[in-house]
PDB file of C-alpha atoms in Angstrom:
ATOM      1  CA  UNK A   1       6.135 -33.290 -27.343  1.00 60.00           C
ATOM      2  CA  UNK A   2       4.804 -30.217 -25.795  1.00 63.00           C
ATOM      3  CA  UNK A   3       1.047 -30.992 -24.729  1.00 70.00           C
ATOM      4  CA  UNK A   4      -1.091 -28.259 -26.264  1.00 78.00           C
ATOM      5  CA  UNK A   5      -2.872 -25.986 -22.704  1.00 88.00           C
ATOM      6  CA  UNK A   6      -6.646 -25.923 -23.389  1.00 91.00           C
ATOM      7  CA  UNK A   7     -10.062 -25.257 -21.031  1.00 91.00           C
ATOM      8  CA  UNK A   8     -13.408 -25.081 -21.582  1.00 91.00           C
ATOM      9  CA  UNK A   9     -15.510 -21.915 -22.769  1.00 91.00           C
ATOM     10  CA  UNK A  10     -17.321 -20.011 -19.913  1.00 88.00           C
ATOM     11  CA  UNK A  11     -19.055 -18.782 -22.476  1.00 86.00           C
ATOM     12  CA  UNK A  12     -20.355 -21.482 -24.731  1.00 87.00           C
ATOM     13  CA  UNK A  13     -19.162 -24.694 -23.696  1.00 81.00           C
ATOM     14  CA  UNK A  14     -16.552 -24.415 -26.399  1.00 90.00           C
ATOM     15  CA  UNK A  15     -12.612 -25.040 -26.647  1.00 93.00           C
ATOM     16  CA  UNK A  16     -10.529 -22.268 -25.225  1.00 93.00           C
ATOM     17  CA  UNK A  17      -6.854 -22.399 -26.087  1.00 93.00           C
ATOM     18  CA  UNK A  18      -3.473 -20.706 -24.848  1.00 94.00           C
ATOM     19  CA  UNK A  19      -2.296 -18.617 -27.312  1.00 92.00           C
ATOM     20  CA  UNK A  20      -1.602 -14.961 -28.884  1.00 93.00           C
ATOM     21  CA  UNK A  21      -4.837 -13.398 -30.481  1.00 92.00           C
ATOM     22  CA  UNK A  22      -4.714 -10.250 -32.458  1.00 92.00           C
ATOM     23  CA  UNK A  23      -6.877  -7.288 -30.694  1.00 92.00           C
ATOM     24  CA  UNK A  24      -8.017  -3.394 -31.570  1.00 94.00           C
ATOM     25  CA  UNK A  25      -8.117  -1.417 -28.732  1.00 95.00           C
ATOM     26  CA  UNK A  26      -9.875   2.665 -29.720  1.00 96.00           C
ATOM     27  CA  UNK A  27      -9.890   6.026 -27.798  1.00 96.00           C
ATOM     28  CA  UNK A  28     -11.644   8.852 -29.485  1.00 96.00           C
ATOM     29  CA  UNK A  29     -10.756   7.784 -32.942  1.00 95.00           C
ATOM     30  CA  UNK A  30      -7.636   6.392 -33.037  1.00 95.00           C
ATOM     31  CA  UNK A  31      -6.998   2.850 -32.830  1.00 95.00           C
ATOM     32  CA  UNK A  32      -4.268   0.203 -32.089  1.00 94.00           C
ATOM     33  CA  UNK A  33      -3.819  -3.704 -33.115  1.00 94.00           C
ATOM     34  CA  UNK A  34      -1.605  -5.571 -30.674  1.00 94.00           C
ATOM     35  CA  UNK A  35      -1.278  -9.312 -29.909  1.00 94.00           C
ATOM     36  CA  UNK A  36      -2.905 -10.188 -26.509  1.00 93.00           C
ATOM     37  CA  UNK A  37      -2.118 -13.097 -24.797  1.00 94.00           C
ATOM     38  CA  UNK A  38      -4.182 -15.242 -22.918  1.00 94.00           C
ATOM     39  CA  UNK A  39      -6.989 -17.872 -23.066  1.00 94.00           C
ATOM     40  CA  UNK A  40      -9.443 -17.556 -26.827  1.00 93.00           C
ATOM     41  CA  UNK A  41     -12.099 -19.382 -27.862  1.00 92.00           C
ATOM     42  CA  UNK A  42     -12.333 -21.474 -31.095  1.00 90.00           C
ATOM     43  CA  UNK A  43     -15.907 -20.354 -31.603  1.00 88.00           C
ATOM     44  CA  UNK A  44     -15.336 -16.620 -31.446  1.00 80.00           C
ATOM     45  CA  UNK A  45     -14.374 -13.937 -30.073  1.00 72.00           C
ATOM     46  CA  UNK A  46     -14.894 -14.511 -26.017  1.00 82.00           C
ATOM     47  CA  UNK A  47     -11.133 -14.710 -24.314  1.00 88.00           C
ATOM     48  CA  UNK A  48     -10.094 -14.392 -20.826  1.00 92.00           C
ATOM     49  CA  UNK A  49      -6.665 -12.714 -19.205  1.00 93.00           C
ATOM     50  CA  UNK A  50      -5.283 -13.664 -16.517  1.00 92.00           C
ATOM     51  CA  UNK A  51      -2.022 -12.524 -14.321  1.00 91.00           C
ATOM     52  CA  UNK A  52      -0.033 -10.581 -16.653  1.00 92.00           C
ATOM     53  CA  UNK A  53      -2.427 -10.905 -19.633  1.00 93.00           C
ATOM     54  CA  UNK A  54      -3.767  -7.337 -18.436  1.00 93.00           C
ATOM     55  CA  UNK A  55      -0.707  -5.835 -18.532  1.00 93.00           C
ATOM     56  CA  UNK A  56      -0.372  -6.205 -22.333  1.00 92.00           C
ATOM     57  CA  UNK A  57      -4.198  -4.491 -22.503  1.00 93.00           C
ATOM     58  CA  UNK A  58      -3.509  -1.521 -19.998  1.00 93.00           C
ATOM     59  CA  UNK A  59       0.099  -0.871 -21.769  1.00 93.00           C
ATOM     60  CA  UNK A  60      -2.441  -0.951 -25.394  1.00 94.00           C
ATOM     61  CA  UNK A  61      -5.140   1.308 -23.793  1.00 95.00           C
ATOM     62  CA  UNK A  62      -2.625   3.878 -22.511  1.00 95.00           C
ATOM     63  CA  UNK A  63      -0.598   3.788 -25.754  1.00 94.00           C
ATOM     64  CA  UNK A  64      -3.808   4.857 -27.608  1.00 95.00           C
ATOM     65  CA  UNK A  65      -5.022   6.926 -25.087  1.00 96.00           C
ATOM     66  CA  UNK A  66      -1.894   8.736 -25.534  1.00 95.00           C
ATOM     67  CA  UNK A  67      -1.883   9.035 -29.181  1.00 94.00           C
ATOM     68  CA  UNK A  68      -5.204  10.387 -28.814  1.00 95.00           C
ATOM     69  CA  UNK A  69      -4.252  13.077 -26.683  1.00 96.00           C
ATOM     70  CA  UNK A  70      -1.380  13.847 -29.087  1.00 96.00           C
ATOM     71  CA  UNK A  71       1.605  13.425 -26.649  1.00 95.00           C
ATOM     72  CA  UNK A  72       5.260  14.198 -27.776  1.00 96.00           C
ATOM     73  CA  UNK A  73       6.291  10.684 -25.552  1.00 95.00           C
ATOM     74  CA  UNK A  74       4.762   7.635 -25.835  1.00 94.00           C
ATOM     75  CA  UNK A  75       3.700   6.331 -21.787  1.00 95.00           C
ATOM     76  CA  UNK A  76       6.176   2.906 -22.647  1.00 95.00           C
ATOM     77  CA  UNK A  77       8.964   5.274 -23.628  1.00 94.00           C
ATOM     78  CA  UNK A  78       8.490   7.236 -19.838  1.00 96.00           C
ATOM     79  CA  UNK A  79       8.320   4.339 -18.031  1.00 96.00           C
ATOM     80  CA  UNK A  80      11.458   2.981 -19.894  1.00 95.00           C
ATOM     81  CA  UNK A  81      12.955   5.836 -19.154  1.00 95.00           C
ATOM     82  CA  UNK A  82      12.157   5.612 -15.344  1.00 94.00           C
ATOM     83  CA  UNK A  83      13.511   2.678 -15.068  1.00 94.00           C
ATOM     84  CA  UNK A  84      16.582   3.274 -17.241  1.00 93.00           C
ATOM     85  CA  UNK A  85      17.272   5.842 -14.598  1.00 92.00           C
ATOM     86  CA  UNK A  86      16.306   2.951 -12.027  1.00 92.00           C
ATOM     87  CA  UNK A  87      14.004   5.686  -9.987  1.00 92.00           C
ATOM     88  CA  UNK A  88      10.562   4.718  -8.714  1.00 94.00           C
ATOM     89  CA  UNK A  89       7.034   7.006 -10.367  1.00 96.00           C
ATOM     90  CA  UNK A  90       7.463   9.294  -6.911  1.00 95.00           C
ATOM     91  CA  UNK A  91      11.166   9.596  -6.977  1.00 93.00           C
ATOM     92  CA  UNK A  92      11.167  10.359 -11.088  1.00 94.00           C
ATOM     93  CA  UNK A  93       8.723  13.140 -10.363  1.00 94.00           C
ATOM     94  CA  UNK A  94      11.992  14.492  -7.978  1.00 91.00           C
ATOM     95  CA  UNK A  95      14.534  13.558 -10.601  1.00 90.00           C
ATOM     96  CA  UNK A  96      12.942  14.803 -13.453  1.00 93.00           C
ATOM     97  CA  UNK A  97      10.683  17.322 -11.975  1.00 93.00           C
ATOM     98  CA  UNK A  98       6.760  17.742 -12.518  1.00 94.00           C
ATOM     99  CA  UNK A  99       5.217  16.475  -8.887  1.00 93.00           C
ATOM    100  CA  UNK A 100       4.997  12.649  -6.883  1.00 93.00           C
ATOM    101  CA  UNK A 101       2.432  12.060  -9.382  1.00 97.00           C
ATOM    102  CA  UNK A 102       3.288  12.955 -12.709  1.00 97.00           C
ATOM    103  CA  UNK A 103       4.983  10.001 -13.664  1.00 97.00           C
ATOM    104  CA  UNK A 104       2.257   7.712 -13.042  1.00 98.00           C
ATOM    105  CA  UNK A 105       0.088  10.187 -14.738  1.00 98.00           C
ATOM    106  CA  UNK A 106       2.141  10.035 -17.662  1.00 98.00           C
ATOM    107  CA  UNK A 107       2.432   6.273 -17.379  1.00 96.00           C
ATOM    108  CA  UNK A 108      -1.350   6.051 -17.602  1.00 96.00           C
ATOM    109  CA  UNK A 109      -1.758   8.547 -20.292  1.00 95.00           C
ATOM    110  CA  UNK A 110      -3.946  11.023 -17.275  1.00 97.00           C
ATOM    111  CA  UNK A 111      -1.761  13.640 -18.396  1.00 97.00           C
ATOM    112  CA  UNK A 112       0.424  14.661 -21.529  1.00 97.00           C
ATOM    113  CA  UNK A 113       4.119  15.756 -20.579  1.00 97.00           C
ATOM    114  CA  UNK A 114       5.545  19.116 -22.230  1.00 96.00           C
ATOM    115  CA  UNK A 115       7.686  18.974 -25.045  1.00 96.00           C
ATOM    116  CA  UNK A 116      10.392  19.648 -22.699  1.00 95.00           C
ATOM    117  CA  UNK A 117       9.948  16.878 -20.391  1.00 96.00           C
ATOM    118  CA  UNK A 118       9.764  14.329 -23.571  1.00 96.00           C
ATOM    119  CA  UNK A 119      13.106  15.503 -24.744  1.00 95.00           C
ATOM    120  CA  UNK A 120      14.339  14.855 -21.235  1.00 95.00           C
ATOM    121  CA  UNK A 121      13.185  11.194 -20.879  1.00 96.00           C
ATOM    122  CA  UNK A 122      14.480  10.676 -24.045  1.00 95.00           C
ATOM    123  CA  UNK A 123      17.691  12.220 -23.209  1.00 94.00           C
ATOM    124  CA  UNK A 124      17.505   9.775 -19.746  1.00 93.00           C
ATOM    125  CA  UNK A 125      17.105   6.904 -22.245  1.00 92.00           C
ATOM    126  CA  UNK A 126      20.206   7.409 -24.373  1.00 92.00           C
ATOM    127  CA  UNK A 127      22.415   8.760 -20.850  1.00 89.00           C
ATOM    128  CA  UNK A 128      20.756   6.994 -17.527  1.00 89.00           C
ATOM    129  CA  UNK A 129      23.350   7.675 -16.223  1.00 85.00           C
ATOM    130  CA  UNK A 130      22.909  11.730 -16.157  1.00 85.00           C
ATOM    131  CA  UNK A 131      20.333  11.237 -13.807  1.00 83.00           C
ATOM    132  CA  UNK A 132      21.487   9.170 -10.952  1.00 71.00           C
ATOM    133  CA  UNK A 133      19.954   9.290  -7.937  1.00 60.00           C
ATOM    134  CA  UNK A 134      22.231  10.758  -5.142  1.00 59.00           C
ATOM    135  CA  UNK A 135      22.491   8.985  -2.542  1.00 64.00           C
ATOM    136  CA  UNK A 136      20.096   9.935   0.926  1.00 69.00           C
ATOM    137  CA  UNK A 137      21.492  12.757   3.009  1.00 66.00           C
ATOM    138  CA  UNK A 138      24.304  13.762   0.249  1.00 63.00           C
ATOM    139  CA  UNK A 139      24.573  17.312  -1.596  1.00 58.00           C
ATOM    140  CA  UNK A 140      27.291  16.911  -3.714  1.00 58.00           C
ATOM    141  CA  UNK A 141      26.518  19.810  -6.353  1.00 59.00           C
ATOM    142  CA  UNK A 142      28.185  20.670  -8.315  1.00 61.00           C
ATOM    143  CA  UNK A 143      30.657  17.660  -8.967  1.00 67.00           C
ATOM    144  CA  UNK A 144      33.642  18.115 -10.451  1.00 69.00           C
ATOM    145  CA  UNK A 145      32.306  16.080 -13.675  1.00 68.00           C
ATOM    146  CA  UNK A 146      29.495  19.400 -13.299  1.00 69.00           C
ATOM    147  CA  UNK A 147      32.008  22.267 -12.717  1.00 68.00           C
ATOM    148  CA  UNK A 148      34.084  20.756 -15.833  1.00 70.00           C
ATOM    149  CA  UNK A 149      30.800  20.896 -17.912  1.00 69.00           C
ATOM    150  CA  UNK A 150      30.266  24.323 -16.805  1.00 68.00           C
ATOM    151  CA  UNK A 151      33.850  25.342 -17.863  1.00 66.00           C
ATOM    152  CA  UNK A 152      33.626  24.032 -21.288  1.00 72.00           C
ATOM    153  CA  UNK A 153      30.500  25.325 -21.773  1.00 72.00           C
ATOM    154  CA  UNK A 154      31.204  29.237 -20.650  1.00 71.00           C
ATOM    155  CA  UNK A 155      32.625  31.189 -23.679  1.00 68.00           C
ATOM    156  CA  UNK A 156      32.860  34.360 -21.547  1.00 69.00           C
ATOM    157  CA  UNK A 157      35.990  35.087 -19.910  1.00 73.00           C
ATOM    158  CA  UNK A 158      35.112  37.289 -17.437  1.00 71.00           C
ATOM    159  CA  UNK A 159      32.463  34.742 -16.065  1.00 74.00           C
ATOM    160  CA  UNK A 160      35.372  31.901 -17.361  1.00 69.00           C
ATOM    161  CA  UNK A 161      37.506  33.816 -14.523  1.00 74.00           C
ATOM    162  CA  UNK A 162      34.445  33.692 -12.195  1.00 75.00           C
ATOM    163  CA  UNK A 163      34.316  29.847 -12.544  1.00 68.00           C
ATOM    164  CA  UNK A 164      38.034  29.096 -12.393  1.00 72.00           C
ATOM    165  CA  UNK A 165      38.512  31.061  -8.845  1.00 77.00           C
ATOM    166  CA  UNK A 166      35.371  29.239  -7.783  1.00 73.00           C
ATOM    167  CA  UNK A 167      36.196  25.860  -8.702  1.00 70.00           C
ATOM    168  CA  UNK A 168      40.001  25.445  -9.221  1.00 70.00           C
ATOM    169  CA  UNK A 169      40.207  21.880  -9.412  1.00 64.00           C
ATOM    170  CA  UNK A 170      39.057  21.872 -12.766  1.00 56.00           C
ATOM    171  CA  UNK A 171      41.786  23.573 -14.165  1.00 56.00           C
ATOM    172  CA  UNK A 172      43.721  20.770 -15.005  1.00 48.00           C
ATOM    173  CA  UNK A 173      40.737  19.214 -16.893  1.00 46.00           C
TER     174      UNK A 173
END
């Protein structure tokens, strides 16, 4: 039998209980219900978070913050996409492009990101694999996998020519 985690009330002397307690968090007008976890009172509405309780709030607050601000990406989706790509906020802002800080400004719903970039961190979540990181000290552009891409993608023959004399190994592919 699992034993049931309860404290008392800081509040009111009450029970508080473990658990999962439907909240509305609202930015300018627009609004979001999520379950938060954490400690909740039987005799209202007083809770308290703890560790990774707050985690669940922020990601809420940023989500609506977000939709407030109309952004084309929700800040969960970025993030996911970040890590998809298994880059850190700084390094993302190299991958992707947009500054050392734009990813945690995007994270944190501080700033929108262009159509553009949404389409690309959606792109990064379908193909992570696109945007590897190369490794430190390496320029390896453009890759054979790049100069077949190019080749296939050229419908000009005089530029076609261009590419082939440039990058001959790809002529097999």
């Amino acid at each position: 039998m699992v034993e049931e985690k309860t404290r008392p009330c800081p509040s009111c002397d009450g029970v508080m209980r473990r658990g999962v307690q439907e909240e509305t968090v609202t930015f300018q007008g627009e609004s979001l219900t999520y379950l938060q976890p954490g400690w909740h009172c039987e005799n209202g509405d007083d809770g308290v978070l703890e560790g990774s309780d707050n985690d669940y709030a922020d990601a809420a607050l940023h989500e609506v913050m977000a939709r407030a601000k109309h952004s084309p990406i929700s800040p969960l989706m970025v993030r996911a996409a970040r890590e998809a790509v298994g880059v850190s906020q700084r390094q993302a802002g190299k991958v992707f492009g947009g500054g050392p800080t734009a990813f945690y400004k995007y994270e944190t719903a501080k700033a929108v990101p262009s159509e553009g970039m949404a389409n690309l961190l959606r792109l990064a979540l379908e193909n992570p694999g696109l945007f590897t990181k190369p490794p430190r000290g390496t320029f390896n552009w453009p890759s054979a996998q790049d100069a077949q891409l190019l080749r296939r993608a050229i419908t000009d023959d005089r530029l076609n020519a261009i590419v082939r004399r440039i990058y001959p190994q790809t002529d097999a592919a």
